[in-house]
mmCIF file of C-alpha atoms and ligand atoms in Angstrom:
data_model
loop_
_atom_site.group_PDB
_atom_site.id
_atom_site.type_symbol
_atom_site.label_atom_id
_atom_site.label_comp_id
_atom_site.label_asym_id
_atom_site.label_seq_id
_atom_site.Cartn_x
_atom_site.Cartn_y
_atom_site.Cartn_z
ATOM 1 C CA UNK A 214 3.988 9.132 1.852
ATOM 2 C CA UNK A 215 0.757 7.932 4.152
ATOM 3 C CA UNK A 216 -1.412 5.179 4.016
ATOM 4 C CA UNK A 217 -4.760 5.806 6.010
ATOM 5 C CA UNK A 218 -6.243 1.876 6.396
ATOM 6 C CA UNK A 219 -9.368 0.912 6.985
ATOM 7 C CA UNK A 220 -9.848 -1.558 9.525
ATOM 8 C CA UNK A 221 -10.307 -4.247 7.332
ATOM 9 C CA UNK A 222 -6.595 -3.666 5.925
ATOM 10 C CA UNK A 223 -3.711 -5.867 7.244
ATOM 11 C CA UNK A 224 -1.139 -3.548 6.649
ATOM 12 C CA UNK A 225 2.105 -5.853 7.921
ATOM 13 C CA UNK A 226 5.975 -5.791 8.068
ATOM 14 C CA UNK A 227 6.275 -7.438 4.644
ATOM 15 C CA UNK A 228 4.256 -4.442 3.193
ATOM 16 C CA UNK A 229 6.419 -1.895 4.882
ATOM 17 C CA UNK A 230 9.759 -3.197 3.550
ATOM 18 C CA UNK A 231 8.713 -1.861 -0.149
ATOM 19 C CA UNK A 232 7.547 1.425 1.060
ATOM 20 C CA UNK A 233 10.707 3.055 2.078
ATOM 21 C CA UNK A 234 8.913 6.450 2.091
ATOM 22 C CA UNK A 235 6.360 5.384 3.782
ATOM 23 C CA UNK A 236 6.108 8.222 7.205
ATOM 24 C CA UNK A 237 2.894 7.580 8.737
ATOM 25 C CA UNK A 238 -0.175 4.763 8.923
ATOM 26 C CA UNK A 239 -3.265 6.900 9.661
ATOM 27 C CA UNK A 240 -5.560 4.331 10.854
ATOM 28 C CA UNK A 241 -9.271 5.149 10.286
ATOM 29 C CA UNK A 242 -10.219 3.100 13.634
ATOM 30 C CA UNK A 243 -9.275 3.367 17.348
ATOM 31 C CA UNK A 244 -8.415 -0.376 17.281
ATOM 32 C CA UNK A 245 -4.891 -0.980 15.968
ATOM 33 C CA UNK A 246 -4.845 -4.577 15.605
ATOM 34 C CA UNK A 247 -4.509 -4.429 11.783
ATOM 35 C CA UNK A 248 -1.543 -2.628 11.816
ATOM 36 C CA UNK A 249 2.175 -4.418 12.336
ATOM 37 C CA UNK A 250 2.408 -1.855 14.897
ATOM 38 C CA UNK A 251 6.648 -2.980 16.171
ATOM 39 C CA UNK A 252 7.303 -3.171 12.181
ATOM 40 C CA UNK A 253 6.442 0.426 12.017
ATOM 41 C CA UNK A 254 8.305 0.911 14.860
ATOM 42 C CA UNK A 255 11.825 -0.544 13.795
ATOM 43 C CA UNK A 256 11.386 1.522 10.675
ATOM 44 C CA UNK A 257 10.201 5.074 12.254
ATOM 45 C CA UNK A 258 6.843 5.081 10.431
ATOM 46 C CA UNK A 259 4.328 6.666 12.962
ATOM 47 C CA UNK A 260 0.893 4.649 13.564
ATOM 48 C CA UNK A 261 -2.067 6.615 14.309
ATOM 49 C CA UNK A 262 -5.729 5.711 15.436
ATOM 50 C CA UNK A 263 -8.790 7.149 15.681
ATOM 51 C CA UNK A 264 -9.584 7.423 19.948
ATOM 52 C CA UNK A 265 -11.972 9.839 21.750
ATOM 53 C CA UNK A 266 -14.673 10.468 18.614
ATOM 54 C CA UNK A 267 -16.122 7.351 18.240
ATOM 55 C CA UNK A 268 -16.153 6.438 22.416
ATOM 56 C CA UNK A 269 -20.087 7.698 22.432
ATOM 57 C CA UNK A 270 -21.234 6.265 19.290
ATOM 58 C CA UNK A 271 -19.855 2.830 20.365
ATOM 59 C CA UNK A 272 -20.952 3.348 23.837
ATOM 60 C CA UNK A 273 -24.575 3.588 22.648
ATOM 61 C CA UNK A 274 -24.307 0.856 20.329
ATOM 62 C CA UNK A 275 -23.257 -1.377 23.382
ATOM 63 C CA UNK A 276 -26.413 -0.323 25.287
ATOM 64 C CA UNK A 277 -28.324 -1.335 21.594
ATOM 65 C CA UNK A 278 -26.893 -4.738 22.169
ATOM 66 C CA UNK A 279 -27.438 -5.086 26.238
ATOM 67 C CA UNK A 280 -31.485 -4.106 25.919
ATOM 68 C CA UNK A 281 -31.890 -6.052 22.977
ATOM 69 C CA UNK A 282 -30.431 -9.047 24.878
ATOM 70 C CA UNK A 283 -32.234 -8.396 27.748
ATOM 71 C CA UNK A 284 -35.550 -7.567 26.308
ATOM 72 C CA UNK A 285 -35.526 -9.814 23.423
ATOM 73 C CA UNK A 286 -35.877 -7.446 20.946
ATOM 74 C CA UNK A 287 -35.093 -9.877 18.147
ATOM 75 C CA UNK A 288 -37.595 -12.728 19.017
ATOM 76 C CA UNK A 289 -40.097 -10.063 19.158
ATOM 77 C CA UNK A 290 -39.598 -7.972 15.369
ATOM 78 C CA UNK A 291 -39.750 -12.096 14.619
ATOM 79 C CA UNK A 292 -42.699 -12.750 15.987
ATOM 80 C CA UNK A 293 -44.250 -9.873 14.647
ATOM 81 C CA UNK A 294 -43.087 -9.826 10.984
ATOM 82 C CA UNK A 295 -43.685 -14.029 10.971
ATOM 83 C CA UNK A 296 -47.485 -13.116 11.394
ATOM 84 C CA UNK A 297 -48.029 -15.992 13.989
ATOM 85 C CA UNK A 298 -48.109 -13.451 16.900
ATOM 86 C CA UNK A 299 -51.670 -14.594 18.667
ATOM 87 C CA UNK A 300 -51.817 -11.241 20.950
ATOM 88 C CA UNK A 301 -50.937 -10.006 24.493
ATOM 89 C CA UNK A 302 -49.854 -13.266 26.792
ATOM 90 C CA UNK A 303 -48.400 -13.197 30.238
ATOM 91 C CA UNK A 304 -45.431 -15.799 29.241
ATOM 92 C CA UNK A 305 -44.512 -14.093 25.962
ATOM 93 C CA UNK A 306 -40.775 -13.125 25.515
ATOM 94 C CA UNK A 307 -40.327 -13.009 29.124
ATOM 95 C CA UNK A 308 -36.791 -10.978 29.507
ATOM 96 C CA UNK A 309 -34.793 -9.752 32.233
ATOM 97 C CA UNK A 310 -34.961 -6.226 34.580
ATOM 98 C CA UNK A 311 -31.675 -4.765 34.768
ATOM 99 C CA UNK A 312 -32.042 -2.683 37.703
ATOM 100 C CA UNK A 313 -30.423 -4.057 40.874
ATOM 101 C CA UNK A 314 -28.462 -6.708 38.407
ATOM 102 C CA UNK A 315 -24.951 -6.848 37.576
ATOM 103 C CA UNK A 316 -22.916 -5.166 34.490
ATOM 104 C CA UNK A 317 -19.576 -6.490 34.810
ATOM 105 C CA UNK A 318 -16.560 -5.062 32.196
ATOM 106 C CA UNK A 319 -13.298 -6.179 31.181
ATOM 107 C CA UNK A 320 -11.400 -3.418 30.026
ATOM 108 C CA UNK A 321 -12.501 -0.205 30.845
ATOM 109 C CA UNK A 322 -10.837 2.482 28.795
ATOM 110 C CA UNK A 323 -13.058 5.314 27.392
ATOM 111 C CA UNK A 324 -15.484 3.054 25.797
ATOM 112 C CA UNK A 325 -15.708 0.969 28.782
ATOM 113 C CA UNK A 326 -15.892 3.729 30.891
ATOM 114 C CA UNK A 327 -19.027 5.650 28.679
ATOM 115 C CA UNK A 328 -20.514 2.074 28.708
ATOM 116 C CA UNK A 329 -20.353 1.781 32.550
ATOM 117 C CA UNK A 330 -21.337 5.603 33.104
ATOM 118 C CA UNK A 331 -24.628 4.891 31.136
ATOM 119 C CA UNK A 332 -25.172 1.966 33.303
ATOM 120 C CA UNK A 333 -25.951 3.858 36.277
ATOM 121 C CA UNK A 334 -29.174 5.585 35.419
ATOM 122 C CA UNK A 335 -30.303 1.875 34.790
ATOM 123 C CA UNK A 336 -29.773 0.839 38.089
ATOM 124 C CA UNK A 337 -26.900 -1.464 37.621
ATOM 125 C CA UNK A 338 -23.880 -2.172 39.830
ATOM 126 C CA UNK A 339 -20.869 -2.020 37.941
ATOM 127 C CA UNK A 340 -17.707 -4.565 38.405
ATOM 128 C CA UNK A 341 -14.457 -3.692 36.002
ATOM 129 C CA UNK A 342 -11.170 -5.814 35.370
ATOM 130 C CA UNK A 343 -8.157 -3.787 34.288
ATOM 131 C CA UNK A 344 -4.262 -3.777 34.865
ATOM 132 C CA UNK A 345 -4.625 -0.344 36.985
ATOM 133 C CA UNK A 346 -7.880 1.072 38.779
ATOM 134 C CA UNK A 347 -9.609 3.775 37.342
ATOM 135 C CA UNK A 348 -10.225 6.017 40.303
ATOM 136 C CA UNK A 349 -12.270 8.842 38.557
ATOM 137 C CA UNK A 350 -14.379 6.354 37.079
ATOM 138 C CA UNK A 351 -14.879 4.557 40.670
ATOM 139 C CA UNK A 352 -15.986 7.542 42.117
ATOM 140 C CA UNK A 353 -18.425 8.647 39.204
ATOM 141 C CA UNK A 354 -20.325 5.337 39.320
ATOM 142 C CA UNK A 355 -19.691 3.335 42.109
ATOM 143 C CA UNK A 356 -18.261 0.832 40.007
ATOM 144 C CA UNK A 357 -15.587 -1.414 41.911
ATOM 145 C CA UNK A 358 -12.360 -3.012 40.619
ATOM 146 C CA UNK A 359 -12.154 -7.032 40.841
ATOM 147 C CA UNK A 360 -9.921 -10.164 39.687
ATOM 148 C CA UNK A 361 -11.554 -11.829 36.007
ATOM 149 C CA UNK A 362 -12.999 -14.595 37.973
ATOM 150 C CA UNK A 363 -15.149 -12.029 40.150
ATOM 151 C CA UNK A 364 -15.741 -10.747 36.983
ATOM 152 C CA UNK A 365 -17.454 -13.792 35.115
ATOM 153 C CA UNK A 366 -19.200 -14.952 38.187
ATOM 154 C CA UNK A 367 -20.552 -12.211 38.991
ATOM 155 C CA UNK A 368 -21.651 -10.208 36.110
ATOM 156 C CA UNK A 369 -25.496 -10.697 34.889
ATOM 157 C CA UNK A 370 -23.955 -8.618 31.499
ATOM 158 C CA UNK A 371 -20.343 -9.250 30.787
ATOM 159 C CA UNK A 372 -19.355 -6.637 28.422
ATOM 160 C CA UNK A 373 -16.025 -6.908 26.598
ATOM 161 C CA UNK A 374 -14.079 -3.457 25.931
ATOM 162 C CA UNK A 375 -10.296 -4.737 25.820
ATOM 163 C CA UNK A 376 -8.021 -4.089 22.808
ATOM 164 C CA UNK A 377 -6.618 -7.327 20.787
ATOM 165 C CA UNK A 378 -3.489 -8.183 22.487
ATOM 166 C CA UNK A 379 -2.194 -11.874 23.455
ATOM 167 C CA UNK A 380 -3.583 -11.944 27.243
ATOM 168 C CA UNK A 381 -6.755 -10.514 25.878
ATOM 169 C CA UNK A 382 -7.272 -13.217 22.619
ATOM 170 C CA UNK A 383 -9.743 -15.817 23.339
ATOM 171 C CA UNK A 384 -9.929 -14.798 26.830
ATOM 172 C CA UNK A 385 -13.659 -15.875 26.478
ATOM 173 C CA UNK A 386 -13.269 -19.593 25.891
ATOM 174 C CA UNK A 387 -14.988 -23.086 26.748
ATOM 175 C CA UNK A 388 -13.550 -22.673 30.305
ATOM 176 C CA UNK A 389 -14.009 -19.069 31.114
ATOM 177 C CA UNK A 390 -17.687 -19.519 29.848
ATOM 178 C CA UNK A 391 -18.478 -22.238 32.412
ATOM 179 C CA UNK A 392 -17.655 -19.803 35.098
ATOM 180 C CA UNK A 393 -20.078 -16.716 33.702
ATOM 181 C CA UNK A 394 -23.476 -16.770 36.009
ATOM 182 C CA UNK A 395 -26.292 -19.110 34.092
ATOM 183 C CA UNK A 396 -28.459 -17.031 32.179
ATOM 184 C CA UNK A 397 -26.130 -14.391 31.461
ATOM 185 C CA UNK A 398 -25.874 -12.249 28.896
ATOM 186 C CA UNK A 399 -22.190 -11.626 27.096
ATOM 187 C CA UNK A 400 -21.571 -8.381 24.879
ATOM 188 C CA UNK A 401 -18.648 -7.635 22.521
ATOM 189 C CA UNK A 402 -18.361 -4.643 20.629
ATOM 190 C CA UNK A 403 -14.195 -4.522 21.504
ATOM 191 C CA UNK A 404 -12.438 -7.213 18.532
ATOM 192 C CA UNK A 405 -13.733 -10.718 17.721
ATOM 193 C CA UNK A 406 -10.885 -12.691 18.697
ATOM 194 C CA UNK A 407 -11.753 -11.872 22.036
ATOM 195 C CA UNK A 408 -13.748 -14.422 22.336
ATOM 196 C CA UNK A 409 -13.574 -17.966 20.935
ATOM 197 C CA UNK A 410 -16.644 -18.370 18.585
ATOM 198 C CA UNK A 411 -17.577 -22.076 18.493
ATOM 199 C CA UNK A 412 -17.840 -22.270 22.611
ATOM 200 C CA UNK A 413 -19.763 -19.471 22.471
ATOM 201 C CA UNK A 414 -22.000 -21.234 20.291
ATOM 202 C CA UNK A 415 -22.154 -23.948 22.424
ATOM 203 C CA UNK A 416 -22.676 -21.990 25.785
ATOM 204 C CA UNK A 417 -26.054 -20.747 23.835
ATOM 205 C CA UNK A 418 -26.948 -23.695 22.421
ATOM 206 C CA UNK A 419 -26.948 -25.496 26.180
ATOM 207 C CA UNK A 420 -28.773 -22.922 27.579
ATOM 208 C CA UNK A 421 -25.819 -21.926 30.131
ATOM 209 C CA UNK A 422 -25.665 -18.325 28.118
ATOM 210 C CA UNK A 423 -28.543 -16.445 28.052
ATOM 211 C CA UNK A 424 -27.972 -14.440 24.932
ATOM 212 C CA UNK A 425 -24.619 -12.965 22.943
ATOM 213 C CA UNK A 426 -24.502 -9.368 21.507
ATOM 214 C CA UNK A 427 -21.980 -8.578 19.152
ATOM 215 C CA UNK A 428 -20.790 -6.307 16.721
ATOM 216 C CA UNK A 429 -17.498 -8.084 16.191
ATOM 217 C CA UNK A 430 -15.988 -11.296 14.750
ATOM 218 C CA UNK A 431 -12.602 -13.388 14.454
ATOM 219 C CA UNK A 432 -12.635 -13.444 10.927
ATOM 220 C CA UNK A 433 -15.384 -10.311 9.383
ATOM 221 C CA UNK A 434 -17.166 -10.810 7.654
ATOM 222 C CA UNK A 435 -17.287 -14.378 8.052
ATOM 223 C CA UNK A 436 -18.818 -15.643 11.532
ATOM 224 C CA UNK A 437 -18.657 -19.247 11.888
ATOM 225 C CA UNK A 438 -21.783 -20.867 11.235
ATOM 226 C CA UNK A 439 -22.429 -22.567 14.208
ATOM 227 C CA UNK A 440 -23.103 -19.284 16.281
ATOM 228 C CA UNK A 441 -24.777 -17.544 13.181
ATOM 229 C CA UNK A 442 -27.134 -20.347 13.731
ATOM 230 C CA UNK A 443 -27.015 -20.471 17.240
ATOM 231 C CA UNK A 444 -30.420 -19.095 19.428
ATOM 232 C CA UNK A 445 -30.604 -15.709 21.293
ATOM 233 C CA UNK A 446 -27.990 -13.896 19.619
ATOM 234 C CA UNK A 447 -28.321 -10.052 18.240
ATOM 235 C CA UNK A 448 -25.431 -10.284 15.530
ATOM 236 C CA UNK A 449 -24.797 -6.530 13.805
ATOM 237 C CA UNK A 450 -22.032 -6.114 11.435
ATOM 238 C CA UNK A 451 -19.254 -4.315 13.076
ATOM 239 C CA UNK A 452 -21.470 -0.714 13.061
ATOM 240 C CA UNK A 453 -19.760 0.202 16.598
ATOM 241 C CA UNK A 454 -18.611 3.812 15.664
ATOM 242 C CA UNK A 455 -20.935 4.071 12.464
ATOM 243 C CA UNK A 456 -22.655 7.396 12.924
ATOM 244 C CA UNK A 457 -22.459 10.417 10.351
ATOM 245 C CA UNK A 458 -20.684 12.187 13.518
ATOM 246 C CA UNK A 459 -18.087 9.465 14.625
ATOM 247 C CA UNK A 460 -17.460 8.785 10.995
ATOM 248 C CA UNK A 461 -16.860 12.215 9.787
ATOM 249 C CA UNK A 462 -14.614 12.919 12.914
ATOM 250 C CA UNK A 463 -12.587 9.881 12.466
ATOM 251 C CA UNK A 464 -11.700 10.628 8.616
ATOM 252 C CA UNK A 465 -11.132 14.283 9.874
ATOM 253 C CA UNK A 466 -8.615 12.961 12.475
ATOM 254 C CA UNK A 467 -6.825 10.610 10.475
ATOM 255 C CA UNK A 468 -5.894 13.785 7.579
ATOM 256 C CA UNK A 469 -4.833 15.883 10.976
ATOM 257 C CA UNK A 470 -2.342 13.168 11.624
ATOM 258 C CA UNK A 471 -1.262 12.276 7.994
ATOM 259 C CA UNK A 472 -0.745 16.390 7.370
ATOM 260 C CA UNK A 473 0.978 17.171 10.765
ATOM 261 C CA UNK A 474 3.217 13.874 9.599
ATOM 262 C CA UNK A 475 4.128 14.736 6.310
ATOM 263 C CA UNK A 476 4.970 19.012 7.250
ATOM 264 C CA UNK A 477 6.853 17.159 10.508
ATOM 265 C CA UNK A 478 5.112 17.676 13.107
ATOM 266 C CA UNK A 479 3.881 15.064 16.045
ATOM 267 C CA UNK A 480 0.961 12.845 15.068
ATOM 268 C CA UNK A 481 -1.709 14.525 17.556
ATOM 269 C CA UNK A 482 -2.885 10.607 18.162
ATOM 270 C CA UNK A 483 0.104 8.434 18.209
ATOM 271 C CA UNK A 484 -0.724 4.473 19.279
ATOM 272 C CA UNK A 485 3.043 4.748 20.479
ATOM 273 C CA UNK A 486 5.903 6.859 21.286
HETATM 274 C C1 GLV B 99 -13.771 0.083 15.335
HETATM 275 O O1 GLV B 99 -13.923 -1.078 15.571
HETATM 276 C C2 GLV B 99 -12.597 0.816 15.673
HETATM 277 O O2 GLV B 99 -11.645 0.245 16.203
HETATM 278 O O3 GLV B 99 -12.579 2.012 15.405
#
């Protein structure tokens, strides 16, 4: 037996204990975080994901988020479907130039990484936080390794690629906020509990943030209401990996693991073992 999950499905231990023939959770995601991953574990079920296939699509969808932020896309389709726009002005929607600025990530696994390499044609230098450095990437981009508080004071775009683990939950908070660069611009297209919503909110509403991208939220599809509210913010709904191509590769990837499973074979993508 298989279950392939959605990300939206909590699949957890209690679950497991009534499927005794359960062999393999074929996630349909390269984020794990709604599986009871050490459940699975202790009973030999194999959990799967979904890596490599959707790294591009999410990439791009990151850069979506940066040049809208930057740019202020938003305020501008606004302007222009509100039918107060008064013409051409020299003040209007002012945004910032990324060249020569500063595109700080935390996490930089293959979606980090594509992020970063698509940073360079822009102009950007790139800062990174992870547990080990990422030589390959280094030389590719120029992009230098540095503690988290380099990170947040440092970065003119803070872009969050980290899975959902304990040290990574709410690792942007009230505090760690106060010590990102004023006026900068914070991106998550990585898990929503990354970040702690309601500071966030207040960072924007204080001016101290200059905008928030994300595609991600603690509890989807809720977001709470104060930073649905709150200004320069480019919300999507969780679209990271949704093109025809990622989408169709990631179903395709999930029946390669559920069939390899089920005849005995490895899972060609296991999230452990
Ligand atoms: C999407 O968020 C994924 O983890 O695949």
């Amino acid at each position: 037996m298989a279950i392939v999950p959605l990300l939206s499905r909590w699949v957890g231990g209690t679950e497991l204990k009534h499927l005794p023939k359960l062999k393999i959770i074929a996630n349909c995601a390269v984020g794990h975080d709604n599986v009871d991953v050490v459940a699975a574990e202790l009973r030999g079920i194999k959990v799967t994901n979904t890596p490599d296939v959707l790294t591009d699509a999410t990439a791009d969808l990151t850069w979506v988020l940066i040049l809208a932020c930057a740019r202020r896309v938003l305020e501008g389709v606004e302007l222009v479907k509100s039918d107060t726009w008064t013409g051409w002005h020299p003040e209007q929607l002012l945004g910032i130039e990324l060249k020569g600025r500063t595109l700080g990530l935390f996490g930089a696994g293959r979606i980090g990484q594509a992020v970063g390499r698509r940073a360079v044609p822009f102009g950007l230098r790139i800062l990174y936080t992870t547990r080990s450095p990422r030589p390959e990437f280094e030389r590719a981009t120029g992009a230098a390794r540095v503690e988290f508080g380099r990170l947040l004071s440092e970065s003119d775009v803070l872009s969050l690629h980290a899975q959902s683990v304990p040290e990574t939950k709410g690792i942007i908070n009230a505090d760690t906020l106060r010590q990102m660069k004023p006026g900068a611009i914070l991106i998550n297209t990585a898990r929503g509990d990354l970040v702690r919503e309601e500071a966030l909110a207040i960072a924007l509403e204080e001016g101290r943030l200059g905008a928030a991208g994300l595609d991600v939220y603690l509890d989807e599809p809720a977001i709470h209401p104060r930073l649905r509210a709150a200004p320069r913010t480019v919300l999507l709904p969780h679209i990271g990996s949704a093109t025809r191509e990622a989408r169709t590769r990631m179903a395709a990837i999930a029946v390669a693991n559920v069939q390899a499973v089920l005849r005995g074979d490895p899972p060609l993508t296991p999230v452990f073992g």
